[in-house]
Coordinates of C-alpha atoms in Angstrom, one line a residue:
X833 CA 64.3 194.8 194.2
X834 CA 63.0 194.0 190.7
X835 CA 61.1 197.3 190.5
X836 CA 64.0 199.3 191.7
X837 CA 66.4 197.4 189.3
X838 CA 64.1 198.1 186.3
X839 CA 63.4 201.7 187.2
X840 CA 67.1 202.4 188.0
X841 CA 68.5 200.9 184.8
X842 CA 65.8 202.7 182.7
X843 CA 66.6 206.0 184.3
X844 CA 70.3 205.6 184.2
X845 CA 70.5 204.6 180.5
X846 CA 67.8 207.2 179.5
X847 CA 69.7 209.9 181.3
X848 CA 73.0 208.9 179.7
X849 CA 71.5 209.1 176.5
X850 CA 70.3 212.6 177.1
X851 CA 73.7 213.6 178.2
X852 CA 75.3 212.3 175.0
X853 CA 73.0 214.2 172.7
X854 CA 72.2 217.2 175.0
X855 CA 71.3 220.6 173.7
X856 CA 73.8 222.9 175.1
X857 CA 73.1 226.6 174.5
X858 CA 75.6 227.7 171.7
X859 CA 74.5 230.9 170.0
X860 CA 75.8 233.1 167.1
X861 CA 77.6 236.1 168.2
X862 CA 78.8 239.4 166.5
X863 CA 82.3 239.3 165.0
X864 CA 81.9 242.6 163.0
X865 CA 79.7 245.5 162.5
X866 CA 79.5 248.7 160.3
X867 CA 79.4 251.0 162.0
X868 CA 81.4 249.2 164.8
X869 CA 80.5 249.5 168.5
X870 CA 80.7 253.1 169.8
X871 CA 82.4 254.3 166.5
X872 CA 82.2 257.9 166.0
X873 CA 81.6 258.8 162.3
X874 CA 82.3 262.2 160.7
X875 CA 79.8 261.5 158.0
X876 CA 76.5 259.5 157.9
X877 CA 76.9 255.8 156.5
X878 CA 74.6 254.6 153.8
X879 CA 74.1 251.3 155.1
X880 CA 74.4 249.5 158.5
X881 CA 75.4 245.9 158.8
X882 CA 76.2 243.2 161.2
X883 CA 78.3 240.1 160.6
X884 CA 78.0 237.0 162.9
X885 CA 80.2 234.0 163.4
X886 CA 77.7 231.6 161.8
X887 CA 75.0 231.5 159.3
X888 CA 71.7 233.3 160.2
X889 CA 68.2 232.5 159.0
X890 CA 66.0 234.9 157.0
X891 CA 62.9 234.3 159.1
X892 CA 62.1 236.6 161.9
X893 CA 65.1 238.8 161.2
X894 CA 64.6 242.3 162.7
X895 CA 67.0 245.2 162.2
X896 CA 66.1 248.6 163.2
X897 CA 68.3 251.7 163.4
X898 CA 67.0 254.5 165.7
X899 CA 68.2 257.9 166.8
X900 CA 68.4 259.2 170.4
X901 CA 64.6 260.1 170.3
X902 CA 63.8 256.4 169.4
X903 CA 62.8 257.3 165.9
X904 CA 63.5 254.8 163.0
X905 CA 66.2 256.2 160.5
X906 CA 66.5 253.0 158.4
X907 CA 64.5 252.2 155.1
X908 CA 63.2 249.0 156.4
X909 CA 64.7 246.9 153.7
X910 CA 66.3 244.3 155.9
X911 CA 68.5 241.8 154.1
X912 CA 70.0 238.5 155.2
X913 CA 73.0 237.2 153.2
X914 CA 74.7 234.2 154.7
X915 CA 76.2 235.5 158.0
X916 CA 75.4 239.2 157.4
X917 CA 72.4 241.3 158.4
X918 CA 72.0 244.7 156.7
X919 CA 69.6 247.6 156.2
X920 CA 69.9 250.8 154.1
X921 CA 69.8 254.2 156.1
X922 CA 67.8 257.3 155.3
X923 CA 69.9 260.2 154.0
X924 CA 71.0 263.3 155.7
X925 CA 71.2 261.8 159.1
X926 CA 72.0 264.5 161.8
X927 CA 74.8 264.5 164.2
X928 CA 73.3 262.3 167.1
X929 CA 73.7 259.0 168.9
X930 CA 72.2 256.0 167.1
X931 CA 71.5 252.5 167.9
X932 CA 71.4 249.3 165.7
X933 CA 68.7 247.1 167.3
X934 CA 68.9 243.5 166.0
X935 CA 67.2 240.2 166.5
X936 CA 68.0 236.9 164.4
X937 CA 67.6 233.2 164.4
X938 CA 71.0 231.5 164.0
X939 CA 71.6 228.4 161.9
X940 CA 71.3 226.1 164.9
X941 CA 67.7 227.6 165.5
X942 CA 68.5 229.7 168.6
X943 CA 67.0 233.3 168.8
X944 CA 69.4 236.1 169.8
X945 CA 69.1 239.9 170.0
X946 CA 71.0 242.9 171.1
X947 CA 72.0 246.5 170.1
X948 CA 75.2 248.1 168.8
X949 CA 75.5 251.9 169.4
X950 CA 77.4 254.4 167.4
X951 CA 77.3 258.1 166.9
X952 CA 77.7 260.8 163.9
X953 CA 79.6 264.0 164.5
X954 CA 80.6 265.5 167.9
X955 CA 78.6 264.7 170.8
X956 CA 77.3 267.3 173.4
X957 CA 79.4 267.5 176.4
X958 CA 78.3 264.9 179.0
X959 CA 76.6 262.5 176.6
X960 CA 77.9 259.0 176.6
X961 CA 77.2 256.1 174.2
X962 CA 75.5 253.0 175.7
X963 CA 77.2 249.8 175.8
X964 CA 76.7 247.0 173.3
X965 CA 74.1 244.5 174.5
X966 CA 73.6 240.9 173.6
X967 CA 70.9 238.7 174.7
X968 CA 70.3 235.0 174.2
X969 CA 66.6 234.0 174.5
X970 CA 66.2 231.7 177.5
X971 CA 62.5 231.9 177.9
X972 CA 61.8 228.5 176.1
X973 CA 64.5 226.5 178.1
X974 CA 61.8 224.4 180.0
X975 CA 59.7 223.7 176.9
X976 CA 62.7 222.8 174.9
X977 CA 64.1 220.5 177.6
X978 CA 60.7 218.7 178.0
X979 CA 60.3 218.3 174.3
X980 CA 63.8 216.7 173.9
X981 CA 63.2 214.3 176.8
X982 CA 60.1 213.1 175.0
X983 CA 61.8 212.8 171.6
X984 CA 65.0 211.1 172.7
X985 CA 63.1 208.6 174.9
X986 CA 60.7 207.7 172.2
X987 CA 63.4 207.3 169.6
X988 CA 65.6 205.1 171.7
X989 CA 62.6 202.8 172.7
X990 CA 61.3 202.5 169.2
X991 CA 64.7 201.8 167.8
X992 CA 65.2 199.0 170.5
X993 CA 61.9 197.5 169.6
X994 CA 62.6 197.4 165.8
X995 CA 66.0 195.8 166.2
X996 CA 64.6 193.5 168.9
X997 CA 62.4 191.8 166.4
X998 CA 64.7 192.3 163.5
X999 CA 67.9 190.9 164.9
X1000 CA 68.1 190.0 168.5
X1001 CA 64.9 188.1 169.4
X1002 CA 64.9 184.6 167.9
X1003 CA 62.5 182.4 169.9
X1004 CA 60.6 179.3 168.5
X1005 CA 57.2 181.0 169.3
X1006 CA 56.0 184.4 170.6
X1007 CA 54.3 184.4 174.0
X1008 CA 51.2 186.4 174.4
X1009 CA 52.5 188.4 177.2
X1010 CA 55.5 189.5 175.1
X1011 CA 53.2 190.4 172.2
X1012 CA 51.1 192.6 174.6
X1013 CA 54.1 194.3 176.1
X1014 CA 55.4 195.0 172.5
X1015 CA 52.3 196.7 171.7
X1016 CA 52.5 198.7 174.7
X1017 CA 56.2 199.7 174.1
X1018 CA 55.4 200.7 170.5
X1019 CA 52.3 202.8 171.6
X1020 CA 54.5 204.5 174.2
X1021 CA 57.3 205.2 171.8
X1022 CA 55.1 206.5 169.1
X1023 CA 53.1 208.7 171.6
X1024 CA 56.5 210.3 172.8
X1025 CA 57.7 210.8 169.4
X1026 CA 54.4 212.3 168.3
X1027 CA 53.9 214.6 171.2
X1028 CA 57.6 215.9 170.6
X1029 CA 57.1 216.4 166.8
X1030 CA 53.7 218.1 167.2
X1031 CA 55.0 220.5 170.0
X1032 CA 58.2 221.2 168.2
X1033 CA 56.7 223.7 165.8
X1034 CA 55.1 225.5 168.7
X1035 CA 58.2 225.6 170.7
X1036 CA 60.4 226.6 167.7
X1037 CA 58.1 229.5 166.9
X1038 CA 58.3 230.5 170.6
X1039 CA 62.1 230.6 170.2
X1040 CA 62.1 232.3 166.8
X1041 CA 59.7 235.1 167.8
X1042 CA 60.7 235.4 171.4
X1043 CA 57.1 235.2 172.7
X1044 CA 55.3 233.1 175.1
X1045 CA 54.3 229.5 174.4
X1046 CA 50.6 230.4 174.0
X1047 CA 51.4 233.4 171.9
X1048 CA 53.4 231.0 169.7
X1049 CA 50.2 229.5 168.4
X1050 CA 49.4 232.6 166.3
X1051 CA 48.7 231.3 162.8
X1052 CA 50.9 234.1 161.3
X1053 CA 53.9 233.2 163.5
X1054 CA 53.5 229.5 162.7
X1055 CA 53.3 230.1 158.9
X1056 CA 56.4 232.3 159.1
X1057 CA 58.3 229.4 160.9
X1058 CA 57.1 226.9 158.2
X1059 CA 57.8 229.2 155.3
X1060 CA 61.0 231.0 156.2
X1061 CA 63.1 228.8 158.6
X1062 CA 64.9 225.5 158.1
X1063 CA 63.3 224.0 161.1
X1064 CA 59.9 224.5 159.7
X1065 CA 60.8 222.8 156.4
X1066 CA 62.4 219.8 158.3
X1067 CA 59.3 219.7 160.6
X1068 CA 57.1 219.2 157.6
X1069 CA 59.2 216.3 156.3
X1070 CA 59.3 214.7 159.8
X1071 CA 55.6 214.9 160.1
X1072 CA 55.0 213.1 156.8
X1073 CA 57.5 210.4 157.7
X1074 CA 55.8 210.0 161.2
X1075 CA 52.4 209.4 159.5
X1076 CA 54.1 206.7 157.4
X1077 CA 55.8 205.2 160.5
X1078 CA 52.6 205.2 162.5
X1079 CA 50.6 203.4 159.6
X1080 CA 53.4 200.9 159.2
X1081 CA 53.4 200.0 162.8
X1082 CA 49.6 199.7 163.0
X1083 CA 49.8 197.2 160.1
X1084 CA 52.5 195.2 161.8
X1085 CA 50.4 194.7 164.8
X1086 CA 47.3 194.2 162.9
X1087 CA 48.9 191.4 161.1
X1088 CA 50.1 190.0 164.4
X1089 CA 53.2 188.4 162.9
X1090 CA 55.8 190.3 164.8
X1091 CA 58.6 187.8 164.1
X1092 CA 58.4 188.4 160.4
X1093 CA 61.4 190.6 159.8
X1094 CA 60.1 192.0 156.4
X1095 CA 57.3 193.6 158.2
X1096 CA 59.6 195.8 160.3
X1097 CA 61.6 197.2 157.1
X1098 CA 59.2 200.1 156.3
X1099 CA 58.9 201.1 159.9
X1100 CA 62.8 201.1 160.3
X1101 CA 63.2 203.2 157.0
X1102 CA 60.6 205.9 158.1
X1103 CA 62.2 206.0 161.5
X1104 CA 65.7 206.5 160.1
X1105 CA 64.3 209.3 158.0
X1106 CA 63.0 211.0 161.2
X1107 CA 66.5 210.6 162.7
X1108 CA 68.2 212.0 159.6
X1109 CA 66.1 215.1 159.7
X1110 CA 66.8 215.5 163.4
X1111 CA 70.6 215.6 162.6
X1112 CA 70.0 218.8 160.4
X1113 CA 68.5 220.6 163.4
X1114 CA 70.7 222.1 166.1
X1115 CA 74.3 222.8 166.5
X1116 CA 75.7 220.8 163.6
X1117 CA 74.2 223.2 161.2
X1118 CA 76.1 226.1 162.6
X1119 CA 79.4 224.3 162.5
X1120 CA 82.1 225.5 160.0
X1121 CA 82.3 221.8 159.2
X1122 CA 78.6 221.4 158.7
X1123 CA 78.5 218.2 156.7
X1124 CA 80.9 216.4 159.0
X1125 CA 78.9 217.6 162.0
X1126 CA 75.5 216.6 160.6
X1127 CA 77.0 213.1 159.8
X1128 CA 78.4 212.6 163.3
X1129 CA 75.2 213.8 165.0
X1130 CA 73.2 211.2 162.9
X1131 CA 75.7 208.5 163.9
X1132 CA 75.6 209.6 167.5
X1133 CA 71.9 209.7 167.7
X1134 CA 71.4 206.3 166.0
X1135 CA 74.0 204.6 168.0
X1136 CA 72.6 205.9 171.3
X1137 CA 69.2 204.8 170.2
X1138 CA 70.5 201.3 169.6
X1139 CA 72.5 201.0 172.7
X1140 CA 70.0 202.4 175.1
X1141 CA 66.8 201.2 173.4
X1142 CA 68.1 197.8 173.1
X1143 CA 68.7 197.3 176.8
X1144 CA 65.4 199.1 177.8
X1145 CA 63.2 197.0 175.4
X1146 CA 64.9 193.8 176.3
X1147 CA 64.5 194.2 180.0
X1148 CA 61.0 195.3 179.8
X1149 CA 59.8 192.5 177.3
X1150 CA 61.7 189.6 178.7
X1151 CA 62.0 190.8 182.4
X1152 CA 61.2 187.3 183.9
X1153 CA 64.4 186.0 182.6
X1154 CA 66.5 188.4 184.4
X1155 CA 66.2 186.5 187.8
X1156 CA 65.4 183.0 186.4
X1157 CA 68.1 180.6 187.2
X1158 CA 67.2 178.2 184.4
X1159 CA 64.5 177.3 182.0
X1160 CA 63.1 178.8 178.7
X1161 CA 62.7 182.3 180.1
X1162 CA 66.3 182.3 181.3
X1163 CA 67.6 181.0 178.0
X1164 CA 65.6 183.4 175.8
X1165 CA 66.6 186.3 177.9
X1166 CA 70.3 185.7 178.0
X1167 CA 70.4 184.6 174.3
X1168 CA 68.7 187.9 173.3
X1169 CA 71.0 189.9 175.5
X1170 CA 74.1 188.2 174.1
X1171 CA 73.0 189.1 170.6
X1172 CA 72.3 192.7 171.6
X1173 CA 75.7 192.8 173.4
X1174 CA 77.6 192.6 170.1
X1175 CA 75.6 195.5 168.8
X1176 CA 76.1 197.3 172.0
X1177 CA 79.9 197.2 171.8
X1178 CA 79.9 198.6 168.3
X1179 CA 77.4 201.3 169.1
X1180 CA 79.6 202.4 172.2
X1181 CA 82.5 202.7 169.9
X1182 CA 80.5 204.9 167.5
X1183 CA 79.2 206.9 170.3
X1184 CA 82.8 207.5 171.5
X1185 CA 84.0 208.5 168.1
X1186 CA 81.1 210.7 167.0
X1187 CA 81.0 212.2 170.5
X1188 CA 84.7 213.0 170.3
X1189 CA 84.3 214.6 166.9
X1190 CA 81.2 216.7 167.9
X1191 CA 83.0 217.6 171.1
X1192 CA 86.0 218.9 169.1
X1193 CA 83.6 220.9 167.0
X1194 CA 81.8 222.5 170.0
X1195 CA 84.9 223.0 172.2
X1196 CA 87.5 225.1 170.4
X1197 CA 90.7 224.2 172.4
X1198 CA 92.0 222.3 175.3
X1199 CA 91.9 225.4 177.6
X1200 CA 88.1 225.5 177.0
X1201 CA 87.7 221.8 177.9
X1202 CA 89.5 222.3 181.3
X1203 CA 88.6 225.8 182.3
X1204 CA 84.9 226.3 181.2
X1205 CA 81.8 225.0 183.1
X1206 CA 80.7 223.2 180.0
X1207 CA 84.0 221.5 179.4
X1208 CA 84.6 220.4 183.0
X1209 CA 81.0 219.1 183.3
X1210 CA 81.6 217.2 180.0
X1211 CA 84.8 215.6 181.5
X1212 CA 82.8 214.6 184.7
X1213 CA 80.2 212.9 182.5
X1214 CA 82.7 211.1 180.4
X1215 CA 84.1 209.7 183.6
X1216 CA 80.6 208.5 184.7
X1217 CA 80.1 207.2 181.2
X1218 CA 83.2 205.0 181.5
X1219 CA 82.2 203.8 184.8
X1220 CA 78.9 202.7 183.5
X1221 CA 80.4 200.9 180.6
X1222 CA 82.7 199.2 183.0
X1223 CA 79.9 197.8 185.1
X1224 CA 78.0 196.7 182.0
X1225 CA 81.1 194.9 180.7
X1226 CA 81.5 193.3 184.1
X1227 CA 78.1 191.9 184.2
X1228 CA 78.4 190.7 180.6
X1229 CA 81.7 189.0 180.9
X1230 CA 80.9 187.5 184.3
X1231 CA 77.5 186.0 183.1
X1232 CA 78.4 184.9 179.6
X1233 CA 82.1 184.1 179.7
X1234 CA 82.5 183.0 183.2
X1235 CA 79.0 181.5 183.5
X1236 CA 78.5 183.0 187.1
X1237 CA 74.9 182.5 188.2
X1238 CA 74.4 185.7 190.5
X1239 CA 72.3 188.8 190.4
X1240 CA 75.0 191.5 191.1
X1241 CA 72.9 193.3 193.6
X1242 CA 75.7 195.5 194.9
X1243 CA 76.9 196.6 191.4
X1244 CA 73.3 197.3 190.3
X1245 CA 72.9 199.6 193.4
X1246 CA 76.0 201.4 192.3
X1247 CA 74.6 201.9 188.8
X1248 CA 71.4 203.3 190.3
X1249 CA 73.5 205.8 192.3
X1250 CA 75.4 206.8 189.1
X1251 CA 71.9 207.2 187.5
X1252 CA 70.9 209.6 190.1
X1253 CA 74.2 211.5 189.9
X1254 CA 73.8 211.7 186.1
X1255 CA 70.3 213.2 186.6
X1256 CA 71.8 216.0 188.8
X1257 CA 74.5 216.7 186.3
X1258 CA 72.3 216.5 183.3
X1259 CA 69.7 219.0 184.8
X1260 CA 72.6 221.5 184.8
X1261 CA 74.6 220.5 181.7
X1262 CA 71.7 220.8 179.3
X1263 CA 71.4 224.5 180.1
X1264 CA 75.1 225.4 179.9
X1265 CA 76.6 227.6 177.2
X1266 CA 79.1 225.9 174.9
X1267 CA 82.5 227.5 174.7
X1268 CA 83.1 229.9 171.9
X1269 CA 86.1 230.7 170.0
X1270 CA 87.8 233.7 171.8
X1271 CA 87.3 237.0 169.9
X1272 CA 90.3 238.0 168.2
X1273 CA 92.4 240.5 170.1
X1274 CA 94.8 243.2 168.4
X1275 CA 98.1 241.8 167.5
X1276 CA 101.1 243.1 169.3
X1277 CA 104.7 242.0 168.7
X1278 CA 108.3 243.2 169.4
X1279 CA 111.6 242.4 167.7
X1280 CA 115.1 243.6 167.9
X1281 CA 116.5 245.6 164.8
X1282 CA 120.1 246.0 166.0
X1283 CA 121.9 246.5 169.0
X1284 CA 120.0 249.0 171.3
X1285 CA 117.5 249.4 168.5
X1286 CA 113.9 247.6 168.8
X1287 CA 110.7 247.7 167.0
X1288 CA 107.1 246.8 167.9
X1289 CA 104.2 246.3 165.7
X1290 CA 100.4 246.6 166.5
X1291 CA 97.6 245.7 164.3
X1292 CA 94.2 246.7 165.6
X1293 CA 91.5 245.6 165.9
X1294 CA 92.9 242.8 163.5
X1295 CA 89.5 242.0 161.7
X1296 CA 88.7 241.4 158.2
X1297 CA 86.5 243.8 156.1
X1298 CA 87.2 247.0 158.1
X1299 CA 89.9 249.5 158.4
X1300 CA 92.7 248.2 160.6
X1301 CA 95.3 250.4 162.1
X1302 CA 99.0 249.4 161.7
X1303 CA 101.3 251.1 164.3
X1304 CA 105.0 250.8 164.3
X1305 CA 107.1 252.0 167.3
X1306 CA 110.9 252.4 167.2
X1307 CA 112.7 252.6 170.5
X1308 CA 115.9 251.8 172.2
X1309 CA 116.6 249.5 175.3
X1310 CA 115.4 252.3 177.6
X1311 CA 112.2 252.7 175.6
X1312 CA 113.2 256.1 174.4
X1313 CA 112.2 256.9 170.5
X1314 CA 114.9 256.2 167.9
X1315 CA 115.8 258.6 165.2
X1316 CA 113.3 258.8 162.3
X1317 CA 114.0 256.4 159.3
X1318 CA 113.8 257.7 155.8
X1319 CA 110.9 255.3 155.1
X1320 CA 108.8 252.5 156.8
X1321 CA 106.5 250.3 154.8
X1322 CA 104.6 247.1 155.6
X1323 CA 104.1 244.2 153.4
X1324 CA 101.2 241.8 153.9
X1325 CA 101.2 238.4 152.5
X1326 CA 98.8 235.4 152.4
X1327 CA 99.3 232.7 149.7
X1328 CA 99.5 234.4 146.4
X1329 CA 98.1 237.6 147.7
X1330 CA 100.7 240.3 148.5
X1331 CA 100.3 244.0 149.1
X1332 CA 102.4 246.8 150.7
X1333 CA 101.8 250.3 152.0
X1334 CA 103.8 253.2 153.7
X1335 CA 103.4 254.4 157.1
X1336 CA 103.4 258.0 158.3
X1337 CA 104.9 259.6 161.4
X1338 CA 102.3 260.2 164.2
X1339 CA 104.8 261.4 166.9
X1340 CA 108.4 260.7 167.8
X1341 CA 109.3 257.1 167.3
X1342 CA 105.6 256.2 166.3
X1343 CA 104.4 255.6 162.7
X1344 CA 100.8 254.5 161.7
X1345 CA 98.7 253.8 158.7
X1346 CA 95.0 252.6 158.2
X1347 CA 93.9 250.4 155.3
X1348 CA 91.5 247.6 154.2
X1349 CA 94.1 245.2 153.0
X1350 CA 93.3 242.6 155.7
X1351 CA 90.4 241.1 153.7
X1352 CA 90.2 237.4 154.6
X1353 CA 90.8 235.1 157.5
X1354 CA 93.7 232.8 157.9
X1355 CA 97.4 233.2 158.6
X1356 CA 99.1 236.5 157.4
X1357 CA 102.7 237.1 157.1
X1358 CA 103.9 240.6 157.8
X1359 CA 107.1 242.3 157.1
X1360 CA 108.1 245.7 158.3
X1361 CA 110.6 247.4 155.9
X1362 CA 112.9 250.1 157.4
X1363 CA 115.2 252.4 155.4
X1364 CA 117.3 254.8 157.2
X1365 CA 119.1 257.9 155.9
X1366 CA 122.5 256.1 156.0
X1367 CA 121.0 253.6 153.5
X1368 CA 120.8 250.9 156.1
X1369 CA 117.7 248.7 155.6
X1370 CA 116.1 246.0 157.7
X1371 CA 113.3 243.6 157.2
X1372 CA 111.5 242.6 160.4
X1373 CA 109.0 239.6 159.9
X1374 CA 106.0 238.9 161.9
X1375 CA 102.8 236.7 161.6
X1376 CA 99.4 236.5 163.1
X1377 CA 96.1 234.6 162.5
X1378 CA 92.7 236.2 161.7
X1379 CA 89.5 234.4 162.3

C-alpha cells in the first residue's frame, strides 16, 4: 500500500503540474499578404510580403517566389521586420501563376510554413490557382513532450528540496538516511534538468529547420539557432546558470551541513535564474501583452514547482512518518508538512490567478472556451484540479485541525484514480491547438433611411494596409433599387483621425469605392452621407472593429 501511495501521489502531482504549464500548440498565422491569396494583378508587383498575427524571428526564415515552372523570380533579399516577411521581386515578370512559398519561426518558437498563390494578367482558359496552404510542424512533438517532462519534473523536485531545507524542515539533527535521500533527490533533479537543457538546443534546431532529430545535430544549423534565434540566446544563459547551480549543489553536499540555510542561497538564486529564462520561451513571448504574459508564466512555473516539489520531496525524504502513529518520525513529518501547507495554500492561489490570466491570453473569448477542444479539455482539467485540492484540504484539516489519526485509504485511492485520469487527459491536451482569434470577416450592416427607404454598407475584406472595397446599396422594402442620389460619401473616423471619400455608381442602387484609408486596427466609426436631388440629406452611422 505504501508503494502504491507514493507512486500514485507522485504521478498525480507531477501530471497536474504538467497540465498547468503544458505546451499547447499555438502558432502564428497569416493576417495579410501582398499580393493577397489568389489575387489577380494587372501589373507585376515590385515586392512580395506576408504579415502574421505575431512577431516572427529572423533565424531560419525562408521566402521564395516561384512561377508555374518552379523557377525563382525573387531577388533573394529576404527581410524580417517585426511581424512581416518580405522579399523584392525581379523586374518584368510575365503573365503567369506565381506562388509565395514561406517558412518562419514564430515568437513562441514554433516553426510554420505554407504558400500563397497569386497571378499576373489573364490566365489561360482552364488554369486554376492553387489554394493557400498552411502547415505547422508536428514532427518534433514527441521529443518536445519528453524534454518538457524532464524539465518540469526536475524543476519541481529541486525547488522542493531547496525550500525543504531553507524553510520547512527544522529538526534538532539530520538523520543519515535523510541525508542520503537528499543527495539522491538532488542528483535526480539536476540530471533531469541537465538532460532537458542539453537536449533543448537540438530539439529547438529540429523545430526551427524542420529536419529530423539526428539531422539537427548539424553544426551549421546549431550555430544558426544560437546566433539568430531568441531560444538560442536564452539557452546559452541557462547553461551558464546550470553550471553555477551544479557547482553550488556539489559544494553544499561536500560541506555536509544541509541544515545551514545560507548554503542554499546560491543554488536558489541560480535556479530562479533558470526559471526566469524559461518564462521567456514559448507562448508568453507571442502574446500582445508580452510583459504580463511572461511575468504570469514565471509566477505560474515557480508556484507549481513549490507546491508539487514540496509534497514530492517531503513524502520521499520523510516517508516513515506518514504511517507512524506517534514518535519522532511522526512529529517531524507532520510538523514539516504543516509548515509546507501554508506555502501550498499561497502557491495554489498564485497558480489559480496566473493560470486564469494566461488562460485569458490564450483563449480569446468565452465561445472558444466552451466550443473548442482545447477549451473544453481545460475546463475538465480545472474540475479535476479543484477535486484534488479538495482532497488535499480534507487530509490537512482532518489531520491537523481535527487531530484524526487515520490513513485515508479510500480518499488516497480516489486521488490515484484522478492521477490516472489526468494522465490520459494530459497525453491529449499537450498536443492540442490553442484557440486563435477568429479572422476578421467583411463588415455588413443595414439601416433605415426613411419610410420604405433602406441602406446597406459592406466593407471588404476589412483589413488594414490594403485596398478595401466600400459598397453602399440603396433599396426599398421589396429590395428593389432606389432612385440615384446626387452624391454618396463615406466618412471614416478613429480618434483624431478623420477622412472622407465619394462613391461611384456601379449599377442601379449600388455604389462602390476602393481606398487605403483603413490604416490601423481598432474601432472605426463610419458615416454614410446621402444627398438627393431635392436637397434632402441623411447621415447613416455604422461602426466596426478591425484587428
